[in-house]
Amino acid sequence: MAFVLYLLLGACAGVLAGLFGVGGGIIIVPVLVFSFTLQGFDASILTHLAVGTSLATIIFTSVNAIREHHRRGAVRWPIFAWMTVGILIGAGFGALTAQAISGPNLQKIIGVFALVIAVQLMLDVKPKASRTVPGKVGLTLAGGVVGWASAIFGIGGGSLTVPFLTWRSVPMQQAVATSSACGLPIALASALSFMILGWHDPLLPAHSLGFVYLPALLGIALTSMYFARIGARLAHKLSPRLLKRLFAALLFCVGLNFLL
């Protein structure tokens, strides 16, 4: 039954990713926390296991997104390259930061993040394009911050990278495409860091590679890649304003659930 839940979660995360243009991590993490709690996993490690597993699933979902955006010529590869340098470093430090935080406190931090994103979507807060794209050092530093935060929250970084790039006068289409490309190194570096950091933890359940739970990873990966395309098709048929409000309401409930 748990594996069926992971298949359904992957489908839901894929649809949401396609609909709202964000990674499914912000949805995957809380559902995995709920599922792992019901399965009786130790409370001290289940949040870290949920975050690490979420990051590993983004590896699979981001590949299709990168191919599609590259086909349309929308990825700014020089920006991607220098941000990736920072992402690889920041993701490792982010995983270390997450490991140093207790499970309950990590849930509260993720809850606050979900509420912030919900408010941003509800109020449609967007940074105005006011500066040009920074140089190599600036992009590397920005990538470091994005990688660090993404590893803590278990996300692909789109909610951070897109606003940064649009603020730096990158057109929205290119910002979304480049952000999608950045999701792959974020997921790879972060997931690998969580695997290494949790490798010898005696509290981990069977079928875990460090803080990555393989049955959940397999179930989510199998369905999320296919359903992301369905979500993208739906996004062209439904009102963008309605979609944002519905997603904001969902994130608001997620955030409150983690904080209360």
PDB file of C-alpha atoms in Angstrom:
ATOM      1  CA  MET A   1       0.000   0.000   0.000  1.00  0.00           C
ATOM      2  CA  ALA A   2       2.852   2.369   0.765  1.00  0.00           C
ATOM      3  CA  PHE A   3       4.263   1.879  -2.746  1.00  0.00           C
ATOM      4  CA  VAL A   4       0.860   2.703  -4.246  1.00  0.00           C
ATOM      5  CA  LEU A   5       0.923   5.920  -2.211  1.00  0.00           C
ATOM      6  CA  TYR A   6       4.336   6.769  -3.687  1.00  0.00           C
ATOM      7  CA  LEU A   7       3.004   6.192  -7.206  1.00  0.00           C
ATOM      8  CA  LEU A   8       0.066   8.506  -6.492  1.00  0.00           C
ATOM      9  CA  LEU A   9       2.370  11.072  -4.909  1.00  0.00           C
ATOM     10  CA  GLY A  10       4.582  11.035  -7.991  1.00  0.00           C
ATOM     11  CA  ALA A  11       1.538  11.578 -10.196  1.00  0.00           C
ATOM     12  CA  CYS A  12       0.330  14.487  -8.065  1.00  0.00           C
ATOM     13  CA  ALA A  13       3.794  16.035  -7.857  1.00  0.00           C
ATOM     14  CA  GLY A  14       4.231  15.701 -11.609  1.00  0.00           C
ATOM     15  CA  VAL A  15       0.905  17.354 -12.368  1.00  0.00           C
ATOM     16  CA  LEU A  16       1.625  20.174  -9.922  1.00  0.00           C
ATOM     17  CA  ALA A  17       5.097  20.682 -11.379  1.00  0.00           C
ATOM     18  CA  GLY A  18       3.646  20.935 -14.872  1.00  0.00           C
ATOM     19  CA  LEU A  19       0.773  23.164 -13.777  1.00  0.00           C
ATOM     20  CA  PHE A  20       2.649  25.649 -11.642  1.00  0.00           C
ATOM     21  CA  GLY A  21       6.140  25.600 -13.113  1.00  0.00           C
ATOM     22  CA  VAL A  22       7.796  24.583  -9.845  1.00  0.00           C
ATOM     23  CA  GLY A  23       9.417  21.379  -8.683  1.00  0.00           C
ATOM     24  CA  GLY A  24       7.277  18.942  -6.770  1.00  0.00           C
ATOM     25  CA  GLY A  25       9.563  18.990  -3.731  1.00  0.00           C
ATOM     26  CA  ILE A  26       7.422  21.401  -1.757  1.00  0.00           C
ATOM     27  CA  ILE A  27       4.586  18.842  -2.032  1.00  0.00           C
ATOM     28  CA  ILE A  28       6.637  15.641  -1.896  1.00  0.00           C
ATOM     29  CA  VAL A  29       8.376  16.461   1.397  1.00  0.00           C
ATOM     30  CA  PRO A  30       5.254  16.936   3.563  1.00  0.00           C
ATOM     31  CA  VAL A  31       3.493  13.888   2.089  1.00  0.00           C
ATOM     32  CA  LEU A  32       6.587  11.753   2.687  1.00  0.00           C
ATOM     33  CA  VAL A  33       6.813  13.030   6.256  1.00  0.00           C
ATOM     34  CA  PHE A  34       3.178  11.961   6.759  1.00  0.00           C
ATOM     35  CA  SER A  35       3.764   8.581   5.078  1.00  0.00           C
ATOM     36  CA  PHE A  36       6.981   7.844   6.984  1.00  0.00           C
ATOM     37  CA  THR A  37       5.246   8.719  10.254  1.00  0.00           C
ATOM     38  CA  LEU A  38       2.465   6.215   9.511  1.00  0.00           C
ATOM     39  CA  GLN A  39       5.074   3.584   8.629  1.00  0.00           C
ATOM     40  CA  GLY A  40       6.632   4.025  12.062  1.00  0.00           C
ATOM     41  CA  PHE A  41       9.985   5.460  10.976  1.00  0.00           C
ATOM     42  CA  ASP A  42      11.991   7.080  13.756  1.00  0.00           C
ATOM     43  CA  ALA A  43      10.932  10.702  14.292  1.00  0.00           C
ATOM     44  CA  SER A  44      14.517  11.916  14.575  1.00  0.00           C
ATOM     45  CA  ILE A  45      15.404  10.939  10.991  1.00  0.00           C
ATOM     46  CA  LEU A  46      12.144  10.784   9.009  1.00  0.00           C
ATOM     47  CA  THR A  47      12.182  14.483   7.999  1.00  0.00           C
ATOM     48  CA  HIS A  48      15.762  14.213   6.755  1.00  0.00           C
ATOM     49  CA  LEU A  49      14.766  11.025   4.913  1.00  0.00           C
ATOM     50  CA  ALA A  50      11.844  12.865   3.294  1.00  0.00           C
ATOM     51  CA  VAL A  51      14.046  15.785   2.195  1.00  0.00           C
ATOM     52  CA  GLY A  52      16.794  13.544   0.805  1.00  0.00           C
ATOM     53  CA  THR A  53      14.297  11.360  -1.064  1.00  0.00           C
ATOM     54  CA  SER A  54      12.531  14.409  -2.493  1.00  0.00           C
ATOM     55  CA  LEU A  55      15.811  15.769  -3.830  1.00  0.00           C
ATOM     56  CA  ALA A  56      16.623  12.416  -5.452  1.00  0.00           C
ATOM     57  CA  THR A  57      13.265  12.380  -7.292  1.00  0.00           C
ATOM     58  CA  ILE A  58      14.021  15.802  -8.806  1.00  0.00           C
ATOM     59  CA  ILE A  59      16.923  14.202 -10.715  1.00  0.00           C
ATOM     60  CA  PHE A  60      14.406  12.272 -12.826  1.00  0.00           C
ATOM     61  CA  THR A  61      11.816  15.011 -13.302  1.00  0.00           C
ATOM     62  CA  SER A  62      14.373  17.667 -14.239  1.00  0.00           C
ATOM     63  CA  VAL A  63      15.885  15.670 -17.130  1.00  0.00           C
ATOM     64  CA  ASN A  64      12.715  15.848 -19.232  1.00  0.00           C
ATOM     65  CA  ALA A  65      12.281  19.537 -18.441  1.00  0.00           C
ATOM     66  CA  ILE A  66      15.847  20.342 -19.515  1.00  0.00           C
ATOM     67  CA  ARG A  67      15.465  18.494 -22.815  1.00  0.00           C
ATOM     68  CA  GLU A  68      12.251  20.342 -23.644  1.00  0.00           C
ATOM     69  CA  HIS A  69      13.597  23.783 -22.725  1.00  0.00           C
ATOM     70  CA  HIS A  70      16.850  23.150 -24.603  1.00  0.00           C
ATOM     71  CA  ARG A  71      14.885  22.078 -27.667  1.00  0.00           C
ATOM     72  CA  ARG A  72      13.197  25.473 -27.610  1.00  0.00           C
ATOM     73  CA  GLY A  73      16.534  27.245 -27.172  1.00  0.00           C
ATOM     74  CA  ALA A  74      15.479  28.890 -23.915  1.00  0.00           C
ATOM     75  CA  VAL A  75      18.267  27.797 -21.534  1.00  0.00           C
ATOM     76  CA  ARG A  76      20.969  30.388 -20.863  1.00  0.00           C
ATOM     77  CA  TRP A  77      23.841  27.897 -20.600  1.00  0.00           C
ATOM     78  CA  PRO A  78      26.571  30.373 -19.529  1.00  0.00           C
ATOM     79  CA  ILE A  79      24.381  31.439 -16.575  1.00  0.00           C
ATOM     80  CA  PHE A  80      23.686  27.785 -15.783  1.00  0.00           C
ATOM     81  CA  ALA A  81      27.385  26.895 -15.865  1.00  0.00           C
ATOM     82  CA  TRP A  82      28.536  29.509 -13.354  1.00  0.00           C
ATOM     83  CA  MET A  83      25.542  29.073 -11.063  1.00  0.00           C
ATOM     84  CA  THR A  84      26.246  25.334 -11.036  1.00  0.00           C
ATOM     85  CA  VAL A  85      29.708  25.965  -9.597  1.00  0.00           C
ATOM     86  CA  GLY A  86      28.082  27.633  -6.584  1.00  0.00           C
ATOM     87  CA  ILE A  87      25.211  25.145  -6.457  1.00  0.00           C
ATOM     88  CA  LEU A  88      27.546  22.170  -6.060  1.00  0.00           C
ATOM     89  CA  ILE A  89      29.271  23.817  -3.092  1.00  0.00           C
ATOM     90  CA  GLY A  90      26.132  25.280  -1.535  1.00  0.00           C
ATOM     91  CA  ALA A  91      24.182  22.015  -1.761  1.00  0.00           C
ATOM     92  CA  GLY A  92      26.809  20.192   0.270  1.00  0.00           C
ATOM     93  CA  PHE A  93      26.720  22.853   2.983  1.00  0.00           C
ATOM     94  CA  GLY A  94      22.911  22.834   2.867  1.00  0.00           C
ATOM     95  CA  ALA A  95      22.819  19.100   3.536  1.00  0.00           C
ATOM     96  CA  LEU A  96      25.222  19.577   6.451  1.00  0.00           C
ATOM     97  CA  THR A  97      22.997  22.363   7.789  1.00  0.00           C
ATOM     98  CA  ALA A  98      19.892  20.189   7.522  1.00  0.00           C
ATOM     99  CA  GLN A  99      21.623  17.317   9.316  1.00  0.00           C
ATOM    100  CA  ALA A 100      22.514  19.638  12.194  1.00  0.00           C
ATOM    101  CA  ILE A 101      18.842  20.615  12.666  1.00  0.00           C
ATOM    102  CA  SER A 102      16.519  18.288  14.596  1.00  0.00           C
ATOM    103  CA  GLY A 103      13.653  16.670  12.693  1.00  0.00           C
ATOM    104  CA  PRO A 104      10.839  18.676  14.361  1.00  0.00           C
ATOM    105  CA  ASN A 105      12.692  21.970  13.886  1.00  0.00           C
ATOM    106  CA  LEU A 106      13.424  21.136  10.251  1.00  0.00           C
ATOM    107  CA  GLN A 107       9.701  20.606   9.719  1.00  0.00           C
ATOM    108  CA  LYS A 108       8.990  24.051  11.163  1.00  0.00           C
ATOM    109  CA  ILE A 109      11.568  25.661   8.866  1.00  0.00           C
ATOM    110  CA  ILE A 110      10.001  23.949   5.837  1.00  0.00           C
ATOM    111  CA  GLY A 111       6.568  25.079   7.068  1.00  0.00           C
ATOM    112  CA  VAL A 112       7.671  28.714   7.218  1.00  0.00           C
ATOM    113  CA  PHE A 113       9.131  28.424   3.710  1.00  0.00           C
ATOM    114  CA  ALA A 114       5.835  27.007   2.396  1.00  0.00           C
ATOM    115  CA  LEU A 115       3.914  29.923   3.951  1.00  0.00           C
ATOM    116  CA  VAL A 116       6.298  32.476   2.422  1.00  0.00           C
ATOM    117  CA  ILE A 117       5.881  30.963  -1.050  1.00  0.00           C
ATOM    118  CA  ALA A 118       2.099  30.820  -0.534  1.00  0.00           C
ATOM    119  CA  VAL A 119       1.957  34.533   0.307  1.00  0.00           C
ATOM    120  CA  GLN A 120       4.214  35.361  -2.643  1.00  0.00           C
ATOM    121  CA  LEU A 121       1.899  33.486  -5.007  1.00  0.00           C
ATOM    122  CA  MET A 122      -1.299  34.877  -3.496  1.00  0.00           C
ATOM    123  CA  LEU A 123      -0.100  38.482  -3.719  1.00  0.00           C
ATOM    124  CA  ASP A 124       1.692  37.860  -7.038  1.00  0.00           C
ATOM    125  CA  VAL A 125       4.873  39.473  -5.726  1.00  0.00           C
ATOM    126  CA  LYS A 126       7.509  39.620  -8.446  1.00  0.00           C
ATOM    127  CA  PRO A 127      10.859  41.414  -8.463  1.00  0.00           C
ATOM    128  CA  LYS A 128      11.133  44.099 -11.113  1.00  0.00           C
ATOM    129  CA  ALA A 129      13.895  43.739 -13.666  1.00  0.00           C
ATOM    130  CA  SER A 130      16.256  46.383 -12.379  1.00  0.00           C
ATOM    131  CA  ARG A 131      19.780  45.019 -12.856  1.00  0.00           C
ATOM    132  CA  THR A 132      21.796  43.172 -15.456  1.00  0.00           C
ATOM    133  CA  VAL A 133      23.067  39.608 -15.220  1.00  0.00           C
ATOM    134  CA  PRO A 134      26.010  39.524 -12.782  1.00  0.00           C
ATOM    135  CA  GLY A 135      29.460  38.270 -13.672  1.00  0.00           C
ATOM    136  CA  LYS A 136      30.986  34.890 -12.950  1.00  0.00           C
ATOM    137  CA  VAL A 137      31.582  35.602  -9.249  1.00  0.00           C
ATOM    138  CA  GLY A 138      28.064  36.962  -8.732  1.00  0.00           C
ATOM    139  CA  LEU A 139      26.446  33.973 -10.451  1.00  0.00           C
ATOM    140  CA  THR A 140      28.580  31.562  -8.435  1.00  0.00           C
ATOM    141  CA  LEU A 141      27.569  33.237  -5.161  1.00  0.00           C
ATOM    142  CA  ALA A 142      23.902  33.225  -6.177  1.00  0.00           C
ATOM    143  CA  GLY A 143      24.171  29.536  -7.051  1.00  0.00           C
ATOM    144  CA  GLY A 144      25.709  28.844  -3.661  1.00  0.00           C
ATOM    145  CA  VAL A 145      22.771  30.455  -1.852  1.00  0.00           C
ATOM    146  CA  VAL A 146      20.210  28.646  -4.029  1.00  0.00           C
ATOM    147  CA  GLY A 147      21.974  25.298  -3.592  1.00  0.00           C
ATOM    148  CA  TRP A 148      22.249  25.756   0.186  1.00  0.00           C
ATOM    149  CA  ALA A 149      18.570  26.651   0.645  1.00  0.00           C
ATOM    150  CA  SER A 150      17.321  23.994  -1.782  1.00  0.00           C
ATOM    151  CA  ALA A 151      19.147  21.228   0.080  1.00  0.00           C
ATOM    152  CA  ILE A 152      17.499  22.286   3.337  1.00  0.00           C
ATOM    153  CA  PHE A 153      13.971  22.499   1.907  1.00  0.00           C
ATOM    154  CA  GLY A 154      14.205  19.490  -0.431  1.00  0.00           C
ATOM    155  CA  ILE A 155      13.335  21.505  -3.546  1.00  0.00           C
ATOM    156  CA  GLY A 156      14.750  22.063  -7.021  1.00  0.00           C
ATOM    157  CA  GLY A 157      15.301  25.760  -6.395  1.00  0.00           C
ATOM    158  CA  GLY A 158      12.860  27.177  -8.944  1.00  0.00           C
ATOM    159  CA  SER A 159      11.080  29.357  -6.388  1.00  0.00           C
ATOM    160  CA  LEU A 160      14.452  31.002  -5.686  1.00  0.00           C
ATOM    161  CA  THR A 161      16.240  30.946  -9.043  1.00  0.00           C
ATOM    162  CA  VAL A 162      13.407  32.333 -11.181  1.00  0.00           C
ATOM    163  CA  PRO A 163      12.883  35.507  -9.068  1.00  0.00           C
ATOM    164  CA  PHE A 164      16.648  36.084  -8.982  1.00  0.00           C
ATOM    165  CA  LEU A 165      17.038  35.788 -12.752  1.00  0.00           C
ATOM    166  CA  THR A 166      14.005  37.953 -13.545  1.00  0.00           C
ATOM    167  CA  TRP A 167      15.361  40.579 -11.135  1.00  0.00           C
ATOM    168  CA  ARG A 168      18.555  40.417 -13.174  1.00  0.00           C
ATOM    169  CA  SER A 169      16.624  41.211 -16.373  1.00  0.00           C
ATOM    170  CA  VAL A 170      16.512  37.673 -17.775  1.00  0.00           C
ATOM    171  CA  PRO A 171      13.217  37.212 -19.704  1.00  0.00           C
ATOM    172  CA  MET A 172      10.723  35.035 -17.859  1.00  0.00           C
ATOM    173  CA  GLN A 173      10.800  32.174 -20.381  1.00  0.00           C
ATOM    174  CA  GLN A 174      14.577  31.985 -20.205  1.00  0.00           C
ATOM    175  CA  ALA A 175      14.540  32.372 -16.417  1.00  0.00           C
ATOM    176  CA  VAL A 176      12.187  29.395 -16.037  1.00  0.00           C
ATOM    177  CA  ALA A 177      14.191  27.311 -18.532  1.00  0.00           C
ATOM    178  CA  THR A 178      17.551  28.113 -16.916  1.00  0.00           C
ATOM    179  CA  SER A 179      16.080  27.472 -13.470  1.00  0.00           C
ATOM    180  CA  SER A 180      14.854  24.063 -14.637  1.00  0.00           C
ATOM    181  CA  ALA A 181      18.363  23.253 -15.845  1.00  0.00           C
ATOM    182  CA  CYS A 182      19.810  24.317 -12.476  1.00  0.00           C
ATOM    183  CA  GLY A 183      17.462  21.853 -10.774  1.00  0.00           C
ATOM    184  CA  LEU A 184      19.549  18.907 -11.988  1.00  0.00           C
ATOM    185  CA  PRO A 185      22.879  19.836 -10.310  1.00  0.00           C
ATOM    186  CA  ILE A 186      20.944  20.906  -7.208  1.00  0.00           C
ATOM    187  CA  ALA A 187      19.262  17.497  -7.015  1.00  0.00           C
ATOM    188  CA  LEU A 188      22.417  15.526  -7.830  1.00  0.00           C
ATOM    189  CA  ALA A 189      24.671  17.309  -5.335  1.00  0.00           C
ATOM    190  CA  SER A 190      22.065  17.482  -2.576  1.00  0.00           C
ATOM    191  CA  ALA A 191      20.852  13.896  -2.911  1.00  0.00           C
ATOM    192  CA  LEU A 192      24.432  12.593  -2.935  1.00  0.00           C
ATOM    193  CA  SER A 193      25.219  14.657   0.165  1.00  0.00           C
ATOM    194  CA  PHE A 194      22.168  13.272   1.993  1.00  0.00           C
ATOM    195  CA  MET A 195      23.169   9.737   1.019  1.00  0.00           C
ATOM    196  CA  ILE A 196      26.674  10.199   2.409  1.00  0.00           C
ATOM    197  CA  LEU A 197      25.606  11.982   5.597  1.00  0.00           C
ATOM    198  CA  GLY A 198      23.040   9.343   6.502  1.00  0.00           C
ATOM    199  CA  TRP A 199      24.945   6.289   5.313  1.00  0.00           C
ATOM    200  CA  HIS A 200      25.773   4.816   8.737  1.00  0.00           C
ATOM    201  CA  ASP A 201      22.702   6.016  10.630  1.00  0.00           C
ATOM    202  CA  PRO A 202      21.412   2.985  12.598  1.00  0.00           C
ATOM    203  CA  LEU A 203      17.847   4.330  12.701  1.00  0.00           C
ATOM    204  CA  LEU A 204      17.293   4.189   8.938  1.00  0.00           C
ATOM    205  CA  PRO A 205      14.700   1.723   7.609  1.00  0.00           C
ATOM    206  CA  ALA A 206      15.596  -1.091   5.231  1.00  0.00           C
ATOM    207  CA  HIS A 207      16.074  -0.227   1.548  1.00  0.00           C
ATOM    208  CA  SER A 208      17.633   3.154   2.287  1.00  0.00           C
ATOM    209  CA  LEU A 209      20.763   4.660   0.769  1.00  0.00           C
ATOM    210  CA  GLY A 210      21.638   7.101   3.487  1.00  0.00           C
ATOM    211  CA  PHE A 211      18.809   9.618   3.735  1.00  0.00           C
ATOM    212  CA  VAL A 212      17.199   8.414   0.478  1.00  0.00           C
ATOM    213  CA  TYR A 213      14.403   5.844   0.773  1.00  0.00           C
ATOM    214  CA  LEU A 214      14.514   3.752  -2.409  1.00  0.00           C
ATOM    215  CA  PRO A 215      10.881   2.463  -2.537  1.00  0.00           C
ATOM    216  CA  ALA A 216       9.589   6.052  -2.360  1.00  0.00           C
ATOM    217  CA  LEU A 217      12.144   7.229  -4.919  1.00  0.00           C
ATOM    218  CA  LEU A 218      11.167   4.479  -7.357  1.00  0.00           C
ATOM    219  CA  GLY A 219       7.410   4.989  -6.981  1.00  0.00           C
ATOM    220  CA  ILE A 220       7.573   8.778  -7.354  1.00  0.00           C
ATOM    221  CA  ALA A 221      10.017   8.651 -10.276  1.00  0.00           C
ATOM    222  CA  LEU A 222       7.891   6.150 -12.205  1.00  0.00           C
ATOM    223  CA  THR A 223       4.844   8.423 -12.374  1.00  0.00           C
ATOM    224  CA  SER A 224       6.081  11.991 -11.930  1.00  0.00           C
ATOM    225  CA  MET A 225       7.874  12.230 -15.285  1.00  0.00           C
ATOM    226  CA  TYR A 226       4.778  11.178 -17.232  1.00  0.00           C
ATOM    227  CA  PHE A 227       2.270  13.251 -15.285  1.00  0.00           C
ATOM    228  CA  ALA A 228       4.410  16.403 -15.523  1.00  0.00           C
ATOM    229  CA  ARG A 229       3.513  16.493 -19.222  1.00  0.00           C
ATOM    230  CA  ILE A 230      -0.175  16.191 -18.367  1.00  0.00           C
ATOM    231  CA  GLY A 231       0.159  19.081 -15.933  1.00  0.00           C
ATOM    232  CA  ALA A 232       1.852  21.200 -18.585  1.00  0.00           C
ATOM    233  CA  ARG A 233      -1.040  20.586 -20.969  1.00  0.00           C
ATOM    234  CA  LEU A 234      -3.584  21.497 -18.299  1.00  0.00           C
ATOM    235  CA  ALA A 235      -1.697  24.710 -17.578  1.00  0.00           C
ATOM    236  CA  HIS A 236      -2.557  25.952 -21.067  1.00  0.00           C
ATOM    237  CA  LYS A 237      -6.270  25.292 -20.552  1.00  0.00           C
ATOM    238  CA  LEU A 238      -6.858  26.722 -17.053  1.00  0.00           C
ATOM    239  CA  SER A 239      -6.691  30.267 -15.718  1.00  0.00           C
ATOM    240  CA  PRO A 240      -3.142  31.088 -14.493  1.00  0.00           C
ATOM    241  CA  ARG A 241      -4.561  33.301 -11.747  1.00  0.00           C
ATOM    242  CA  LEU A 242      -6.844  30.522 -10.496  1.00  0.00           C
ATOM    243  CA  LEU A 243      -3.977  28.029 -10.600  1.00  0.00           C
ATOM    244  CA  LYS A 244      -1.740  30.286  -8.531  1.00  0.00           C
ATOM    245  CA  ARG A 245      -4.425  30.828  -5.921  1.00  0.00           C
ATOM    246  CA  LEU A 246      -5.193  27.130  -5.641  1.00  0.00           C
ATOM    247  CA  PHE A 247      -1.515  26.288  -5.267  1.00  0.00           C
ATOM    248  CA  ALA A 248      -1.074  29.077  -2.719  1.00  0.00           C
ATOM    249  CA  ALA A 249      -3.967  27.669  -0.678  1.00  0.00           C
ATOM    250  CA  LEU A 250      -2.388  24.213  -0.812  1.00  0.00           C
ATOM    251  CA  LEU A 251       0.995  25.534   0.340  1.00  0.00           C
ATOM    252  CA  PHE A 252      -0.687  27.542   3.091  1.00  0.00           C
ATOM    253  CA  CYS A 253      -2.271  24.359   4.462  1.00  0.00           C
ATOM    254  CA  VAL A 254       1.059  22.521   4.213  1.00  0.00           C
ATOM    255  CA  GLY A 255       2.857  25.292   6.084  1.00  0.00           C
ATOM    256  CA  LEU A 256       0.283  25.462   8.865  1.00  0.00           C
ATOM    257  CA  ASN A 257       0.319  21.687   9.254  1.00  0.00           C
ATOM    258  CA  PHE A 258       4.071  21.742   9.851  1.00  0.00           C
ATOM    259  CA  LEU A 259       3.920  24.649  12.274  1.00  0.00           C
ATOM    260  CA  LEU A 260       0.937  23.619  14.417  1.00  0.00           C
TER     261      LEU A 260
END
